[in-house]
mmCIF file of C-alpha atoms in Angstrom:
data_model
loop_
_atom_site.group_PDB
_atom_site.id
_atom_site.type_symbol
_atom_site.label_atom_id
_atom_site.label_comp_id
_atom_site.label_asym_id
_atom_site.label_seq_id
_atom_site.Cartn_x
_atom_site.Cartn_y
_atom_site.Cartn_z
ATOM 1 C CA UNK Z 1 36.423 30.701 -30.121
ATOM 2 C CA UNK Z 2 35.677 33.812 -31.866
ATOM 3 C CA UNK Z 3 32.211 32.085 -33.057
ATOM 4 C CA UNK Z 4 31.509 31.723 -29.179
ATOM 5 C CA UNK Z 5 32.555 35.492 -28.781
ATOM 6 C CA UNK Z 6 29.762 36.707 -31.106
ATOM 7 C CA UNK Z 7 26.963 33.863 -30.036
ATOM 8 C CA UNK Z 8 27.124 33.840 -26.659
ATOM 9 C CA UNK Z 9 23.487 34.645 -26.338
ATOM 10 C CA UNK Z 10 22.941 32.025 -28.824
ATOM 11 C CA UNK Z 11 24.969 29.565 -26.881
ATOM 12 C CA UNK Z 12 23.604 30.630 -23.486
ATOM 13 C CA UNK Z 13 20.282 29.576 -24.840
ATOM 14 C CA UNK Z 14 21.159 26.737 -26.246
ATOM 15 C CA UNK Z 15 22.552 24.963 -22.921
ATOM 16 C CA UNK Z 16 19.379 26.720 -20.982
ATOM 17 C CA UNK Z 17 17.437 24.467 -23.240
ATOM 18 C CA UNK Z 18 19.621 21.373 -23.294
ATOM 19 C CA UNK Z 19 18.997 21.315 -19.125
ATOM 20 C CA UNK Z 20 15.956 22.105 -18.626
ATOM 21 C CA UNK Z 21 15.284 18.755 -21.657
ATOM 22 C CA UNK Z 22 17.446 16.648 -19.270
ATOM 23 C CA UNK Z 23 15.784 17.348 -16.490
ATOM 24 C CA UNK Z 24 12.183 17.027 -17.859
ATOM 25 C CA UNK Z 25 13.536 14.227 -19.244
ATOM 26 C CA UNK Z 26 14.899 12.152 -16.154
ATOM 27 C CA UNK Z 27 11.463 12.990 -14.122
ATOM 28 C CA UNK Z 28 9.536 11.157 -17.425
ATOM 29 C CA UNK Z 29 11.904 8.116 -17.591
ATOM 30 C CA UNK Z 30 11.433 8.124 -13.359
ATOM 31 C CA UNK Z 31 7.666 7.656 -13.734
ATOM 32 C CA UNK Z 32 7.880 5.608 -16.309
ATOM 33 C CA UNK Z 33 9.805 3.381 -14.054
ATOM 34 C CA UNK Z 34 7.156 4.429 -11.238
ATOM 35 C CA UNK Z 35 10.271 6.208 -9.286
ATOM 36 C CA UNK Z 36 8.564 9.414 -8.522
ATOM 37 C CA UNK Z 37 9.264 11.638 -5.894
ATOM 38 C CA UNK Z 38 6.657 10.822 -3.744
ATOM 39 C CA UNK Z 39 5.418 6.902 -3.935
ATOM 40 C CA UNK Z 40 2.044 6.488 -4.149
ATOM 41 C CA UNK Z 41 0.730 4.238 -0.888
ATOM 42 C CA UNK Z 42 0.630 0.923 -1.573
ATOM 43 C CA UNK Z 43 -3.029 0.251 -0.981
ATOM 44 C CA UNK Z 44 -5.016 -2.814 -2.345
ATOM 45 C CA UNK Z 45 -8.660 -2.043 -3.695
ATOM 46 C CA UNK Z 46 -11.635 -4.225 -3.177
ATOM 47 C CA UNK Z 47 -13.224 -5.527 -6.221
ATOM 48 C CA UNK Z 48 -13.989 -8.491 -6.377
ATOM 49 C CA UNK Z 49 -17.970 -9.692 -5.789
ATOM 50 C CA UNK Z 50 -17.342 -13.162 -6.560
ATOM 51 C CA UNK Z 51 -19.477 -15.637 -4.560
ATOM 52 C CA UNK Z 52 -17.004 -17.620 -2.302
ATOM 53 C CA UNK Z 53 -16.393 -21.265 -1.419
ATOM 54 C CA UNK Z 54 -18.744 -22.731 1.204
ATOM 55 C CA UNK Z 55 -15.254 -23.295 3.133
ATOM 56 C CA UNK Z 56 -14.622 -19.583 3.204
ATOM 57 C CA UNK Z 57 -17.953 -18.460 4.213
ATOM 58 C CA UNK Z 58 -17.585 -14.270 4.071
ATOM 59 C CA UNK Z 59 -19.305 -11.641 6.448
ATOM 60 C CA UNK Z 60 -20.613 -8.788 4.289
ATOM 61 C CA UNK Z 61 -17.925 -9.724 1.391
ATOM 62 C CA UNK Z 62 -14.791 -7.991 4.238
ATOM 63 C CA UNK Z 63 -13.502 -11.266 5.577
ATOM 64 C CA UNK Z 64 -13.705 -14.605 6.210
ATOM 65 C CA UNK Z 65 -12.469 -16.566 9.087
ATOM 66 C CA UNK Z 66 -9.519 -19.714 8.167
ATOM 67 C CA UNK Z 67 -8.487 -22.090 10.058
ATOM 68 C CA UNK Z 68 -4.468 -22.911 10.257
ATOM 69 C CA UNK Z 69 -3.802 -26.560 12.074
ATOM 70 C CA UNK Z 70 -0.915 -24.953 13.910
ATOM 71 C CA UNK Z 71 -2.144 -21.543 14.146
ATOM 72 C CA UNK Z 72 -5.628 -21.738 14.928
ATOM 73 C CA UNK Z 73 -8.486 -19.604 13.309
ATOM 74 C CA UNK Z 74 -7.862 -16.157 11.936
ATOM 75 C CA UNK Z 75 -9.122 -13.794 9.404
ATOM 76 C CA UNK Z 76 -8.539 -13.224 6.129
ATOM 77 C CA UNK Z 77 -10.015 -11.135 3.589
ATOM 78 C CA UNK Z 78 -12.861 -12.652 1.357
ATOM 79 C CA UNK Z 79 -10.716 -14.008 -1.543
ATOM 80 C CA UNK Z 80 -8.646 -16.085 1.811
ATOM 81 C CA UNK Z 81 -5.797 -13.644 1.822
ATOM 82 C CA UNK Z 82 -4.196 -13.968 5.866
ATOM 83 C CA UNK Z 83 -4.763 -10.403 7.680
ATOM 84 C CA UNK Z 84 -2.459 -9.086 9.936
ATOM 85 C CA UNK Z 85 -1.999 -6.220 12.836
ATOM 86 C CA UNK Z 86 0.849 -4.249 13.829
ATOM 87 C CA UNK Z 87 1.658 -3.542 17.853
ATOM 88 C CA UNK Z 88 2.901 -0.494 16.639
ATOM 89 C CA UNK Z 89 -0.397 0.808 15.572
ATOM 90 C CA UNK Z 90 -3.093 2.187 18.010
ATOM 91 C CA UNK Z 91 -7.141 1.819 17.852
ATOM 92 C CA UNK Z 92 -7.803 4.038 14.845
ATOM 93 C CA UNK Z 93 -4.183 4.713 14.157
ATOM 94 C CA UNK Z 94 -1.772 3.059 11.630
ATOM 95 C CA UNK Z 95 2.110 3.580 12.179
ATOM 96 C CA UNK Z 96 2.507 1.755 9.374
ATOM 97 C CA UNK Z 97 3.669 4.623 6.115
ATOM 98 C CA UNK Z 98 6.149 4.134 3.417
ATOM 99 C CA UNK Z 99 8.928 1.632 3.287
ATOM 100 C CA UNK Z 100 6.352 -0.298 5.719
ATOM 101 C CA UNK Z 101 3.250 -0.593 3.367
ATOM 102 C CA UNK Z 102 5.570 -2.063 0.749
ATOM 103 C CA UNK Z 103 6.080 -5.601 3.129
ATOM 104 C CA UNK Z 104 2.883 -4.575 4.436
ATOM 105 C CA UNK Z 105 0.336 -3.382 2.247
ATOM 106 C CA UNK Z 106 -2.964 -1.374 3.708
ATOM 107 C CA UNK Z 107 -5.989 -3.565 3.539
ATOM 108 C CA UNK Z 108 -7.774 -1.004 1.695
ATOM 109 C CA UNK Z 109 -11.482 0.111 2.056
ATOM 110 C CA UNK Z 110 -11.584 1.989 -1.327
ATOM 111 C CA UNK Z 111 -15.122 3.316 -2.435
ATOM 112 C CA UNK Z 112 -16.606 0.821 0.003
ATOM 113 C CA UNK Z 113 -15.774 3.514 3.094
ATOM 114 C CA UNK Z 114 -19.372 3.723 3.251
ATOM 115 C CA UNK Z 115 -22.527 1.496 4.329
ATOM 116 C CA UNK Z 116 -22.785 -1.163 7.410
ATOM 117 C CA UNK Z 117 -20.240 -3.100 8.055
ATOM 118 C CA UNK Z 118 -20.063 -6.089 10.025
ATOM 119 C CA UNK Z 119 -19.610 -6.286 13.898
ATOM 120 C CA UNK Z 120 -15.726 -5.498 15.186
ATOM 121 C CA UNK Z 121 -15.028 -4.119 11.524
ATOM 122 C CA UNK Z 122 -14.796 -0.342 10.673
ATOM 123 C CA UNK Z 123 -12.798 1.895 8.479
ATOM 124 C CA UNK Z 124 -10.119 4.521 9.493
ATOM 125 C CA UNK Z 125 -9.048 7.080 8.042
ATOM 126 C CA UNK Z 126 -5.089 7.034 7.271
ATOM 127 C CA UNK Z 127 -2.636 9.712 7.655
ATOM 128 C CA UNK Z 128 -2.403 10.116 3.941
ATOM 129 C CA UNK Z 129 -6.321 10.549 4.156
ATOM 130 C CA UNK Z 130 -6.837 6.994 2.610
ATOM 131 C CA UNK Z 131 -9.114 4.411 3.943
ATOM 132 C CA UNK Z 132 -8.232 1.214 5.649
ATOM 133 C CA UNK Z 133 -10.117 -1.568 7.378
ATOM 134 C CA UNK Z 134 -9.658 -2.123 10.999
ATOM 135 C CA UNK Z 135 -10.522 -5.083 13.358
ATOM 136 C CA UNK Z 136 -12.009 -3.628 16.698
ATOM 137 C CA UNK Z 137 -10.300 -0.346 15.810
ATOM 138 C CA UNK Z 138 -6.917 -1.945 14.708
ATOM 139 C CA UNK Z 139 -5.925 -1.356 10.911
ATOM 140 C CA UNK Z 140 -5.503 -4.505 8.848
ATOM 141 C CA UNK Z 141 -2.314 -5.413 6.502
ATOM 142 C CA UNK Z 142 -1.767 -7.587 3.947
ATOM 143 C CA UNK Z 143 1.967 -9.443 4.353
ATOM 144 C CA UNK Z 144 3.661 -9.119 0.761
ATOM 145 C CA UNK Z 145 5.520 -12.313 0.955
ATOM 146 C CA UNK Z 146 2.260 -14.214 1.353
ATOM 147 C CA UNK Z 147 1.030 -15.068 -2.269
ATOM 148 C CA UNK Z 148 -1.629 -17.378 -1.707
ATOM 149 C CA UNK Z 149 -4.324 -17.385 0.406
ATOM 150 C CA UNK Z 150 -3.701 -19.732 3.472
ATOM 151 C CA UNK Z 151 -0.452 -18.305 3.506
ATOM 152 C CA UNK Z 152 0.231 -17.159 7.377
ATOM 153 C CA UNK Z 153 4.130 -16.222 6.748
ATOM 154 C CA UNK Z 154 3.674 -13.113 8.442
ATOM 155 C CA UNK Z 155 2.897 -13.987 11.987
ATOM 156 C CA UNK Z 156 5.291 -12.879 14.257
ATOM 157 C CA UNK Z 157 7.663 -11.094 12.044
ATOM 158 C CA UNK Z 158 9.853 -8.840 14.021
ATOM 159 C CA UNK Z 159 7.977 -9.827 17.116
ATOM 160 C CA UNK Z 160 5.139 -7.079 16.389
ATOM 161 C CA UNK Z 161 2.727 -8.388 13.558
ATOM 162 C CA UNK Z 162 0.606 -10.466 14.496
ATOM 163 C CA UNK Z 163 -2.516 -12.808 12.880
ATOM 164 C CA UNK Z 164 -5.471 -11.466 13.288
ATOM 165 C CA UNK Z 165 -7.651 -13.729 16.265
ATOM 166 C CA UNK Z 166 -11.847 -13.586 16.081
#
């Protein structure tokens, strides 16, 4: 005790430096783990150029219509991924942020924001000042439990997402 008496600058420093290691510490082993503070959106790039199948016939490389036997035609985007709108959204606007975009990832313009696109597709600008596609003003999602294309597992969840109809 009488060591602790005579270092107590010594030992005030010491913890000082012991936190301020822990909690540099526990922010690197969070982004290791991708856990930071603020999640990045979940947004999905566009980068493939790959010519497609003559059954998947693309417009301008955004999306391709498919045909479901029960469902009916729809789009998709051009590597036959099912796209999907939101009732909750409004023309230009997506409601769609956070906890959402993980089920229902952005279908993302990227760098390709610019240029012509094809008739009843544009690009909006989201709230976190990325880029989405939109179908006649309506942003586009992905639906994260679909993992191949054809996959239509999406429709109608919760009542409000919805395939999207040329």
């Amino acid at each position: 005790m009488e060591i602790l008496k005579k270092n107590w600058f010594l030992v005030l420093v010491l913890v000082v430096v012991v936190l301020v290691l822990g909690y540099l510490g526990r922010h690197r082993i969070k982004a290791m783990l991708g856990m930071t503070a603020t999640p990045a959106p979940a947004t999905q790039t566009i980068t493939d150029t790959s010519s497609p199948t003559s059954a998947m016939a693309p417009s301008d490389n955004i999306y391709t219509t498919k045909t479901d036997s029960t469902k009916g035609s729809y789009l998709a985007d051009f590597n036959g991924m099912t796209l999907y709108t939101y009732d909750k959204d409004t023309t230009g606007v997506s409601n769609c942020s956070v906890g959402c975009l993980a089920a229902w990832p952005a279908y993302s313009s990227g760098a390709a924001a610019q240029g012509s696109f094809p008739a009843n597709i544009n690009v909006i600008t989201r709230s976190d000042e990325s880029t989405q596609f939109a179908w006649k003003g309506m942003p586009l999602y992905y639906y994260a439990k679909d993992k191949v294309a054809g996959d239509v597992t999406g429709d109608g969840v919760g009542g409000v997402w919805h395939l999207v109809k040329p």
